[in-house]
Structures are given as C-alpha cells and as structure tokens.
PDB file of C-alpha atoms in Angstrom:
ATOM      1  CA  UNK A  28      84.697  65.327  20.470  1.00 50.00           C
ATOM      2  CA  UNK A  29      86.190  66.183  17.477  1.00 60.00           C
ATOM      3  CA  UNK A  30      84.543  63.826  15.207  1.00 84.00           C
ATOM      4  CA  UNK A  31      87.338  61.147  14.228  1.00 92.00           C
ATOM      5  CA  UNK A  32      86.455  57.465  13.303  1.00 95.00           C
ATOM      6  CA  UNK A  33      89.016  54.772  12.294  1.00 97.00           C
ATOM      7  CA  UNK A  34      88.781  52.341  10.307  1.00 96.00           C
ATOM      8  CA  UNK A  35      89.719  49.314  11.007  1.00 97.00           C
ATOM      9  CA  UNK A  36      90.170  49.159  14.522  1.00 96.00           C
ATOM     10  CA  UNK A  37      92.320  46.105  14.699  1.00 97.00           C
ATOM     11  CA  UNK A  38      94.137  44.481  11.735  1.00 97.00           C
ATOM     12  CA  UNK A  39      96.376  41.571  11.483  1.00 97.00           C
ATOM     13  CA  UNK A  40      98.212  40.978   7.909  1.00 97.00           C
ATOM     14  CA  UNK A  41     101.153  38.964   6.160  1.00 97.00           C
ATOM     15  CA  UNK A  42     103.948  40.298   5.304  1.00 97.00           C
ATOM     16  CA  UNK A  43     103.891  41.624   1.581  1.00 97.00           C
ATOM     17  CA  UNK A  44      99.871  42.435   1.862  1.00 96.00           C
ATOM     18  CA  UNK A  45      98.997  45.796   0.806  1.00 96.00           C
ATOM     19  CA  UNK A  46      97.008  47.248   3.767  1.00 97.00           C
ATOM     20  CA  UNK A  47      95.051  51.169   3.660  1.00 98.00           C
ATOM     21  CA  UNK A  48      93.779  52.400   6.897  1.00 98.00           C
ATOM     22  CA  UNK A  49      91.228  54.990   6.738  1.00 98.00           C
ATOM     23  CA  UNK A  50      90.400  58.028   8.731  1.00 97.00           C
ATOM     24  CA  UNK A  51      86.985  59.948   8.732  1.00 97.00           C
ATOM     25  CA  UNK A  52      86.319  63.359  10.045  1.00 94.00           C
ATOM     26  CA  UNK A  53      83.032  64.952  10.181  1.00 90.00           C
ATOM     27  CA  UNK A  54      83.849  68.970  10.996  1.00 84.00           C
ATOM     28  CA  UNK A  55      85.583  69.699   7.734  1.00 87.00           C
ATOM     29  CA  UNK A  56      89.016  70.084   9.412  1.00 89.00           C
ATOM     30  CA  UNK A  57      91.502  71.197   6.486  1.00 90.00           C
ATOM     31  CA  UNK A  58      94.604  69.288   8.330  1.00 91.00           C
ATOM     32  CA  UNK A  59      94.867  65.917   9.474  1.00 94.00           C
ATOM     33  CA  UNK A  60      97.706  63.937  10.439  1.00 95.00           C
ATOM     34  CA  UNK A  61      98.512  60.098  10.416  1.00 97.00           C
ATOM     35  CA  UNK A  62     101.111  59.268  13.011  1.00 97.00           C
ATOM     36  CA  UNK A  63     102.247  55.818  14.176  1.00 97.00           C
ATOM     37  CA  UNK A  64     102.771  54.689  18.342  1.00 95.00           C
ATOM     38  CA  UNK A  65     105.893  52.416  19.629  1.00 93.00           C
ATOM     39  CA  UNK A  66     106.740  51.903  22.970  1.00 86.00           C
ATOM     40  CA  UNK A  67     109.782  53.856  23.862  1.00 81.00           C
ATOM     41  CA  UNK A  68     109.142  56.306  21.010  1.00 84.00           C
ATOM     42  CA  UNK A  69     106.088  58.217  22.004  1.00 87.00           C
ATOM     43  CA  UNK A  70     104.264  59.184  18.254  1.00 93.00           C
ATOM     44  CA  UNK A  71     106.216  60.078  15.348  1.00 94.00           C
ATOM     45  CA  UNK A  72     104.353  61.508  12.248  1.00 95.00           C
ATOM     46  CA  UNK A  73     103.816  59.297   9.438  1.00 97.00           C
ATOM     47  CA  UNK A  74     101.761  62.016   6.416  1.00 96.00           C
ATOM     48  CA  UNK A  75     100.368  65.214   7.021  1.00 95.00           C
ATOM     49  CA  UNK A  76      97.534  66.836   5.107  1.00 95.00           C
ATOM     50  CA  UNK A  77      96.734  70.158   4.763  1.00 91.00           C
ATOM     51  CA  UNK A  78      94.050  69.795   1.886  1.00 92.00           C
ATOM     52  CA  UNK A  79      92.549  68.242  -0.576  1.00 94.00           C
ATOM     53  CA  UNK A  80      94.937  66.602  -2.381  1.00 93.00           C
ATOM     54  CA  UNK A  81      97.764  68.372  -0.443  1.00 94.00           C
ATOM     55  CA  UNK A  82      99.969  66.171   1.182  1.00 95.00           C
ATOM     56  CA  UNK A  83     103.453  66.112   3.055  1.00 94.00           C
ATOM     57  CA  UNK A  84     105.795  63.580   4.553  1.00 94.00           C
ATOM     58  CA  UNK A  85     106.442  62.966   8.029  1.00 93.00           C
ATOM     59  CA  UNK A  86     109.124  61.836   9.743  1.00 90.00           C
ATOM     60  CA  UNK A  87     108.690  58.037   9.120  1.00 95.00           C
ATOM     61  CA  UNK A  88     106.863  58.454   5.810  1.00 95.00           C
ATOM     62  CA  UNK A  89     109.066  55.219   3.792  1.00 96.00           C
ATOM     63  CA  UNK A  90     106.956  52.107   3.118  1.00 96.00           C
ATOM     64  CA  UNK A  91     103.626  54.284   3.701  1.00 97.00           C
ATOM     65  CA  UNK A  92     101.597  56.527   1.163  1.00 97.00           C
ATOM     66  CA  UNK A  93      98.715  59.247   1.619  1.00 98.00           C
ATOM     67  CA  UNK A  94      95.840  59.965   0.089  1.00 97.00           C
ATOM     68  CA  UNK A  95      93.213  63.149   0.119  1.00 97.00           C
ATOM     69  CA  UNK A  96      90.770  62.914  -2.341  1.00 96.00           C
ATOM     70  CA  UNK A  97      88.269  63.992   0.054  1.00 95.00           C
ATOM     71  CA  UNK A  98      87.720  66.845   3.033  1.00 94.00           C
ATOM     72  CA  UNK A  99      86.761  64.255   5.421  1.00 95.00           C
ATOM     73  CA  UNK A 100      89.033  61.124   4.616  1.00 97.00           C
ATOM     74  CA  UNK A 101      92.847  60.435   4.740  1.00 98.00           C
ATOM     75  CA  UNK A 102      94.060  57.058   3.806  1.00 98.00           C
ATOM     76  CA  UNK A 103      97.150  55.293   4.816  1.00 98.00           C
ATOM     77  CA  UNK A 104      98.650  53.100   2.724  1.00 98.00           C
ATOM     78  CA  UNK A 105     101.177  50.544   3.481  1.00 97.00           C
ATOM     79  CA  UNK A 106     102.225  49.099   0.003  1.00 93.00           C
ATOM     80  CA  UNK A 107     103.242  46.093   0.883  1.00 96.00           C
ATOM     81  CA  UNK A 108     103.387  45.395   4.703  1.00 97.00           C
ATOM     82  CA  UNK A 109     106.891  44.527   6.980  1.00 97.00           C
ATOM     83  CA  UNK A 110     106.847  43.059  10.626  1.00 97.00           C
ATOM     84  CA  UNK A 111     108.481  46.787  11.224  1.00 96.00           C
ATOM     85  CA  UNK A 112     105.314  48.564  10.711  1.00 97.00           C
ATOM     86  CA  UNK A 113     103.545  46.408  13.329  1.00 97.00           C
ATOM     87  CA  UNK A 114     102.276  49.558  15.376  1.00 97.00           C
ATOM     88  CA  UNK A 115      98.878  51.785  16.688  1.00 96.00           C
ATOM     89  CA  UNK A 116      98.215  54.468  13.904  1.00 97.00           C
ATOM     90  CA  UNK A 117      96.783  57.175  14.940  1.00 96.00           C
ATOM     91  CA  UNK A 118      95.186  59.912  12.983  1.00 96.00           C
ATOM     92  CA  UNK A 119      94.510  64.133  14.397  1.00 94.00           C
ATOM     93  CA  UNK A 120      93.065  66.656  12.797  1.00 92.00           C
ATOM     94  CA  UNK A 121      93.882  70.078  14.028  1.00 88.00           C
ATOM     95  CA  UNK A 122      91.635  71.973  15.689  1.00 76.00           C
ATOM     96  CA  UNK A 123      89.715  75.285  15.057  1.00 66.00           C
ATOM     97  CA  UNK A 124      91.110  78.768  16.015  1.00 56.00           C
ATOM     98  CA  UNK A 125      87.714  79.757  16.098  1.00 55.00           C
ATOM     99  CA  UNK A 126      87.007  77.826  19.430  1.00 58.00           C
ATOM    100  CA  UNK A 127      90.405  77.635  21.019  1.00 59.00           C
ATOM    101  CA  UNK A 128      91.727  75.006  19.364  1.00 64.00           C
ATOM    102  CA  UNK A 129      93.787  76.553  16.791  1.00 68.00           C
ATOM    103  CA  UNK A 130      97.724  74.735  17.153  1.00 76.00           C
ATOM    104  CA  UNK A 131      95.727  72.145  19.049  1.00 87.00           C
ATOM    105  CA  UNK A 132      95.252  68.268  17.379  1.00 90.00           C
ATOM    106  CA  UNK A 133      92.833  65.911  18.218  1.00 90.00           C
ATOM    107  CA  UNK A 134      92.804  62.398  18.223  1.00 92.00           C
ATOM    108  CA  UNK A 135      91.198  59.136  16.872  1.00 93.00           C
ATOM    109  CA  UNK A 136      90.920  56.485  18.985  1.00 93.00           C
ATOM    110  CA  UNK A 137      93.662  54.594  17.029  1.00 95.00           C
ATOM    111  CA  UNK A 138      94.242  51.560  14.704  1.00 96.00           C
ATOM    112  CA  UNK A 139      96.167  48.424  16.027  1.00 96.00           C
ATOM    113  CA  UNK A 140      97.670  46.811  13.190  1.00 97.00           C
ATOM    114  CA  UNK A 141      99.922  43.193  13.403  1.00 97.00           C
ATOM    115  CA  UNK A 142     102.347  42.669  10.491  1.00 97.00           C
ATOM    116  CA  UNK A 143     102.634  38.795  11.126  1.00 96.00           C
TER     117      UNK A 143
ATOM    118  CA  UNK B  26     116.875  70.652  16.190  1.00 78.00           C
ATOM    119  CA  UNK B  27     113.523  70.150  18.206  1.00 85.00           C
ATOM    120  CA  UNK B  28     113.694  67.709  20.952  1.00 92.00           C
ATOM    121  CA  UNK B  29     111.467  66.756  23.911  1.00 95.00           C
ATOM    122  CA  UNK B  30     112.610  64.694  26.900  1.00 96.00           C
ATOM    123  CA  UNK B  31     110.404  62.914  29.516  1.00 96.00           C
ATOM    124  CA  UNK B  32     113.006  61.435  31.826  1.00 96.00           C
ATOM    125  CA  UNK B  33     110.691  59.577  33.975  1.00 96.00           C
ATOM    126  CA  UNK B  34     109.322  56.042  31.877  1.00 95.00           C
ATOM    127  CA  UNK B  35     107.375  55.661  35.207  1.00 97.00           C
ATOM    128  CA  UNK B  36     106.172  57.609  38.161  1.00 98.00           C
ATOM    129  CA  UNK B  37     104.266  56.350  40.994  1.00 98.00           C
ATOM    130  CA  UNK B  38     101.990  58.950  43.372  1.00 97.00           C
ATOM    131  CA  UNK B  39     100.334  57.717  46.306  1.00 98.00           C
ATOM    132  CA  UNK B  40      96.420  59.092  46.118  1.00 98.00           C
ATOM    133  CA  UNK B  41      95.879  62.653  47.385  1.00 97.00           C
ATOM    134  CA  UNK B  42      99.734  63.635  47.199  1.00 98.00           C
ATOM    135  CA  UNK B  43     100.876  66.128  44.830  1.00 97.00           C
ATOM    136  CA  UNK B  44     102.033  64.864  41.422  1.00 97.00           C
ATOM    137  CA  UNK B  45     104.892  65.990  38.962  1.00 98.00           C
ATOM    138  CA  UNK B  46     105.326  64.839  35.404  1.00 98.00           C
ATOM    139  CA  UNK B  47     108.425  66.048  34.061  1.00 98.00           C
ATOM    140  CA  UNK B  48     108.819  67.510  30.564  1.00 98.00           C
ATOM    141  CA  UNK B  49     111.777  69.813  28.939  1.00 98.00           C
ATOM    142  CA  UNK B  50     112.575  70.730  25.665  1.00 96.00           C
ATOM    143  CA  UNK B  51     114.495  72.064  22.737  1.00 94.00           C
ATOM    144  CA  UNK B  52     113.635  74.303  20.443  1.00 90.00           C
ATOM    145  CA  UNK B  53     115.112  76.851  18.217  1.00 88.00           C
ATOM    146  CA  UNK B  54     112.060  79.522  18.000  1.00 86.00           C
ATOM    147  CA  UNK B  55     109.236  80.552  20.182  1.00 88.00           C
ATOM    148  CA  UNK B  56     107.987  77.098  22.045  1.00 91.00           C
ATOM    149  CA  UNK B  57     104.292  75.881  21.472  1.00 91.00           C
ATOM    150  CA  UNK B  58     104.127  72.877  24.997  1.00 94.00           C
ATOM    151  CA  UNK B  59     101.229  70.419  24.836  1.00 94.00           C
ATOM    152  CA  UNK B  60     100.248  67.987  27.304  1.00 96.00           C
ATOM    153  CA  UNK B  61      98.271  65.287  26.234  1.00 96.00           C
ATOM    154  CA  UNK B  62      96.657  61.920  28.377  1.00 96.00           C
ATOM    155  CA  UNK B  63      96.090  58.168  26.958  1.00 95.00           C
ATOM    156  CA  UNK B  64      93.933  56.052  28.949  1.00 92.00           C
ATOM    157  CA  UNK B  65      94.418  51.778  27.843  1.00 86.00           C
ATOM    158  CA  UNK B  66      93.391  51.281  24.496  1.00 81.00           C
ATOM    159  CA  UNK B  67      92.485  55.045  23.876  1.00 84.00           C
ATOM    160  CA  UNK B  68      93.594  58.047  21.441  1.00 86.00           C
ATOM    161  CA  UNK B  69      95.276  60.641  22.823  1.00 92.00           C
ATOM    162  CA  UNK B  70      93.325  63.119  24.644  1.00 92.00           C
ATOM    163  CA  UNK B  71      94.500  67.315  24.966  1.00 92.00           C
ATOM    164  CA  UNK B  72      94.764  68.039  28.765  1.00 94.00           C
ATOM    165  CA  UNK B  73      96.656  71.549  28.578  1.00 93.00           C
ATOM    166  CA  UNK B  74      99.285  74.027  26.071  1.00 92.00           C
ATOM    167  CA  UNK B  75     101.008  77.006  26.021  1.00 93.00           C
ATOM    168  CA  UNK B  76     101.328  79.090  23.658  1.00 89.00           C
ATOM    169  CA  UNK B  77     102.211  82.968  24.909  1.00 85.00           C
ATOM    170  CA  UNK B  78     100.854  84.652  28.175  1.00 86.00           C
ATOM    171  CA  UNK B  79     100.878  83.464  31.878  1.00 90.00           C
ATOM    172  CA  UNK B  80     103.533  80.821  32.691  1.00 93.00           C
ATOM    173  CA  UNK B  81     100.934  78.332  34.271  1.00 95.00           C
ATOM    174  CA  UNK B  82      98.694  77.217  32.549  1.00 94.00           C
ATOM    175  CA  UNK B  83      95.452  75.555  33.620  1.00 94.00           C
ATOM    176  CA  UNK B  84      93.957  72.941  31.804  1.00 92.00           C
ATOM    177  CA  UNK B  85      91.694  69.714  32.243  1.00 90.00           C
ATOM    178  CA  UNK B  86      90.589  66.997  35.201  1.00 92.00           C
ATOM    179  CA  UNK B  87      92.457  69.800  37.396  1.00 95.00           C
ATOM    180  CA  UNK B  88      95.888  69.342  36.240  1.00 97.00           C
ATOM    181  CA  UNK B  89      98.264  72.450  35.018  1.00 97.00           C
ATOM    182  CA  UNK B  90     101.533  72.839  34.125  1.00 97.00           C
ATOM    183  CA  UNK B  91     104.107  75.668  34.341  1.00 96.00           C
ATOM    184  CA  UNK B  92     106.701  76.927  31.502  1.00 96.00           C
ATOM    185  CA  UNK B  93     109.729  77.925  32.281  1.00 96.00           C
ATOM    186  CA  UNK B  94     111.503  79.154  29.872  1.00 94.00           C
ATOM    187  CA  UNK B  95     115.019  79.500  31.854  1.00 95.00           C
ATOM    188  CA  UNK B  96     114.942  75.841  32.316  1.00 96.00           C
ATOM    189  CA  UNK B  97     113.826  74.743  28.991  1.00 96.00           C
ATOM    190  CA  UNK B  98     110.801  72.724  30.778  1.00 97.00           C
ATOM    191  CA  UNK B  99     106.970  72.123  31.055  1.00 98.00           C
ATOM    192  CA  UNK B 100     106.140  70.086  34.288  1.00 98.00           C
ATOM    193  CA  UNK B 101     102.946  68.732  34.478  1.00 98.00           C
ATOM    194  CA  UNK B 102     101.231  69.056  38.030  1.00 98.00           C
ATOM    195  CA  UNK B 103      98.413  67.929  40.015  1.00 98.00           C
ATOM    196  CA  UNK B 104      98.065  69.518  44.119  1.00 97.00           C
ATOM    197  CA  UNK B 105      96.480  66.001  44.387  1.00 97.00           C
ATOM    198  CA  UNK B 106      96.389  62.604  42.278  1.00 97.00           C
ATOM    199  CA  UNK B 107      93.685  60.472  41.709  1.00 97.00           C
ATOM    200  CA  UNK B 108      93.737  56.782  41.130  1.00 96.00           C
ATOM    201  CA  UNK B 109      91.663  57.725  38.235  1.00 95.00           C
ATOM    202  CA  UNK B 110      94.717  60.411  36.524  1.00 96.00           C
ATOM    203  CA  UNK B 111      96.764  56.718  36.114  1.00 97.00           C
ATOM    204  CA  UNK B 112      97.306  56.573  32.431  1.00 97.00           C
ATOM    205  CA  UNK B 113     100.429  57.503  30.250  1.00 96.00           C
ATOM    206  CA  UNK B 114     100.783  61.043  29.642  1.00 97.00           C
ATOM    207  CA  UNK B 115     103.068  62.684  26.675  1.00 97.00           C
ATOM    208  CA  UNK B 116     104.742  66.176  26.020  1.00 97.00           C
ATOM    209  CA  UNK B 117     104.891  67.551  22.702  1.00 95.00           C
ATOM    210  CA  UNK B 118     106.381  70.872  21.149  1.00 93.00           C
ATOM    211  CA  UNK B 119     107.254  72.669  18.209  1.00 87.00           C
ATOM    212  CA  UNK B 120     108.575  76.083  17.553  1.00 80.00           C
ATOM    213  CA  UNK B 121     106.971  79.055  15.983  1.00 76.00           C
ATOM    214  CA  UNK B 122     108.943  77.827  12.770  1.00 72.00           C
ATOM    215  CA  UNK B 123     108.156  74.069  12.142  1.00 73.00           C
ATOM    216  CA  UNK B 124     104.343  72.493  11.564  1.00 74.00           C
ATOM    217  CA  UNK B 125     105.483  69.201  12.839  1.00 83.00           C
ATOM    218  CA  UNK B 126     105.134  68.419  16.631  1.00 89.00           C
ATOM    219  CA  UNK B 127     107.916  66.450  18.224  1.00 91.00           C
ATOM    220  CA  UNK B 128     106.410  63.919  21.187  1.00 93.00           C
ATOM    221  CA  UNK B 129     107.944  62.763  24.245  1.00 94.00           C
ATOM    222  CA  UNK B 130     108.190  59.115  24.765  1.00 94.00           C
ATOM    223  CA  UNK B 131     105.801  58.932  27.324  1.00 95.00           C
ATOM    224  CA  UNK B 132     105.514  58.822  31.136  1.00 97.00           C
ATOM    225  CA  UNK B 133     103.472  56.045  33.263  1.00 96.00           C
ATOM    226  CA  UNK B 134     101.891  57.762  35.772  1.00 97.00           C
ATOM    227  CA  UNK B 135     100.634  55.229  38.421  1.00 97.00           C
ATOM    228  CA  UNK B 136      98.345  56.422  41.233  1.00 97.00           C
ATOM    229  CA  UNK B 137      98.278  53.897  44.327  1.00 96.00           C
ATOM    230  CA  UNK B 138      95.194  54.363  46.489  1.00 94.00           C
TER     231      UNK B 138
END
C-alpha cells in the first residue's frame, strides 16, 4: 500500500465550474503523477511532478493545471470544467528503488468526476 | 515514437485453462514492460515488469509474462485462470529515454467458471 488518498471520490459539476482534485501521499514520494481514464484509451498522463514546486505537462495537460506546494499533495485543477473532461483521474506516485519499486508507480484508487 | 497495442478489447478463459493477454510494443530505446490489474471501481494495481535480466518474469496472484524482444511483445500468462483474475488488465512501456509511460487501452479478461 503505497499510501495514496483521493479526494473527492466522486464529483459531479457544471460546465464552466472551476473544480481541484487533490491527491495525498504519506511516504514522501518525490514524483507523482495525475493521469485521466477513458474507455478505449487506457490512461494518458495529465501533470507530472517531480518536486516541490516542480512540475511538467503530460500528454493531455490543456484545460488542467498542477500544483506542488507540498511533498505529500498534488492538486489538479480544471479551470473551468467541459463535458470533455468527464473522466476517472487517477493519481501514482513512483515507487522506491530502495524496495524494488524504483520505475514502478502506484496507484490511488481514483476520482470519478461528471462534467454535466 | 512509443506505442503499446493490446489487440484483444476482450478475452474470455474458461476456469482452470491457461490464459494469454496479449501486449506488444514500440519503442525506440531499451523497453521498461509493466503489467498492471483494475478490479470495478479500483486504482490500478502493479502485477509484474521488466526491466533487464531473465525474459519471464514472475510477478503477482501467479501470473507472469515473457519479453520477447524479436517480436516486440509482453504476453501476459496464467497456466490456469481463476474466476477471481476477471478484471481489465493494461500494458504500459517506456524506453530507457522518456519518463512518461505510454498505456495500452486495456483488455477484459473474463473468467467463466
């Protein structure tokens, strides 16, 4: 267990809304990941973090910002919400070489968010 | 370019047979292969990788998978499937190059008892 929360776990907003999502780690990971699930398209990466304040974009990064302000949170923010980001965010953090998990990332269990 | 293909959206196993999930890739560098297993309404959970070393690797609830890097693939494999190892399983890669990991679109694996 890899220590992930996510927060909310299910969401439904208007279109327009400003919406963050928030993801928690406890085991002072320095990389974590937000990446978003759609049938069809398996997960494509959203942010990446690799410190504090030390972000990247992703693949799908437009209409979504990052934030790092902590070790143990990374926020998603979706400025102002479209029906297109209707989707299950996930966040990872990668895991430790020290115990075999070094390339590996690990999973939260996921936020399902409606754009209505 | 990286690239990952799962060319099987579904796959259905009758309980105790052997089971295949298939998985190949592209990749312009040495290839990092994960495997990775979501139950319903569940994150994604690591089953197996490979990163250098023996071709098969061995890796959780009994499944393994074998590179082969002449064919550009990373088959997932079970000697024998439980109704329990239903779920939809992804393949993911990236090169020795790249940070990002590129993710199959997923294959339902259905186990029929």
């Amino acid at each position: 267990d890899a220590g992930i929360t996510q927060s909310p776990r299910h969401k439904v907003t208007e279109t327009g809304t400003p919406v963050t999502l928030r993801c928690h780690q406890t085991e002072n990971h320095r990389y974590m990941y937000w990446y978003r699930q759609d049938p069809g398209h398996g997960l494509r990466l959203i942010h990446y973090s690799y410190g504090v304040k030390d972000t990247d974009k992703g693949e799908v990064s437009d209409g979504y910002s990052v934030s790092r302000s902590k070790t143990e949170d990374f926020l998603l923010t979706l400025e102002s919400a479209t029906s297109s980001q209707t989707s299950v965010y996930f966040c990872a953090i990668k895991g430790w070489v020290e115990t075999g998990g070094a390339d590996t990332q690990y999973f939260g269990p996921g936020t399902r968010l409606t754009v209505l | 370019a990286q690239s990952v293909a799962q060319p099987e959206d579904q796959v259905n196993v009758a309980e105790g047979n052997p089971l295949t999930v298939k998985c190949t890739y592209s990749v312009s560098g040495n290839p990092y292969l994960f495997w990775y297993v979501q139950y319903p309404n569940r994150g994604l959970q690591f089953l197996l990788k490979y990163i250098t070393g023996d071709n098969l690797v061995k890796g959780s609830y009994g499944f393994e998978a074998e590179f082969n890097k002449s064919q550009t693939s990373f088959h997932l494999k079970k000697p024998s499937a439980l109704v329990s190892d239903s779920a939809l399983y992804f393949c993911a890669v990236r090169d020795d190059g790249n940070y990002q990991l590129i993710w199959g679109a997923g294959t339902k694996l259905i186990i029929k008892p």
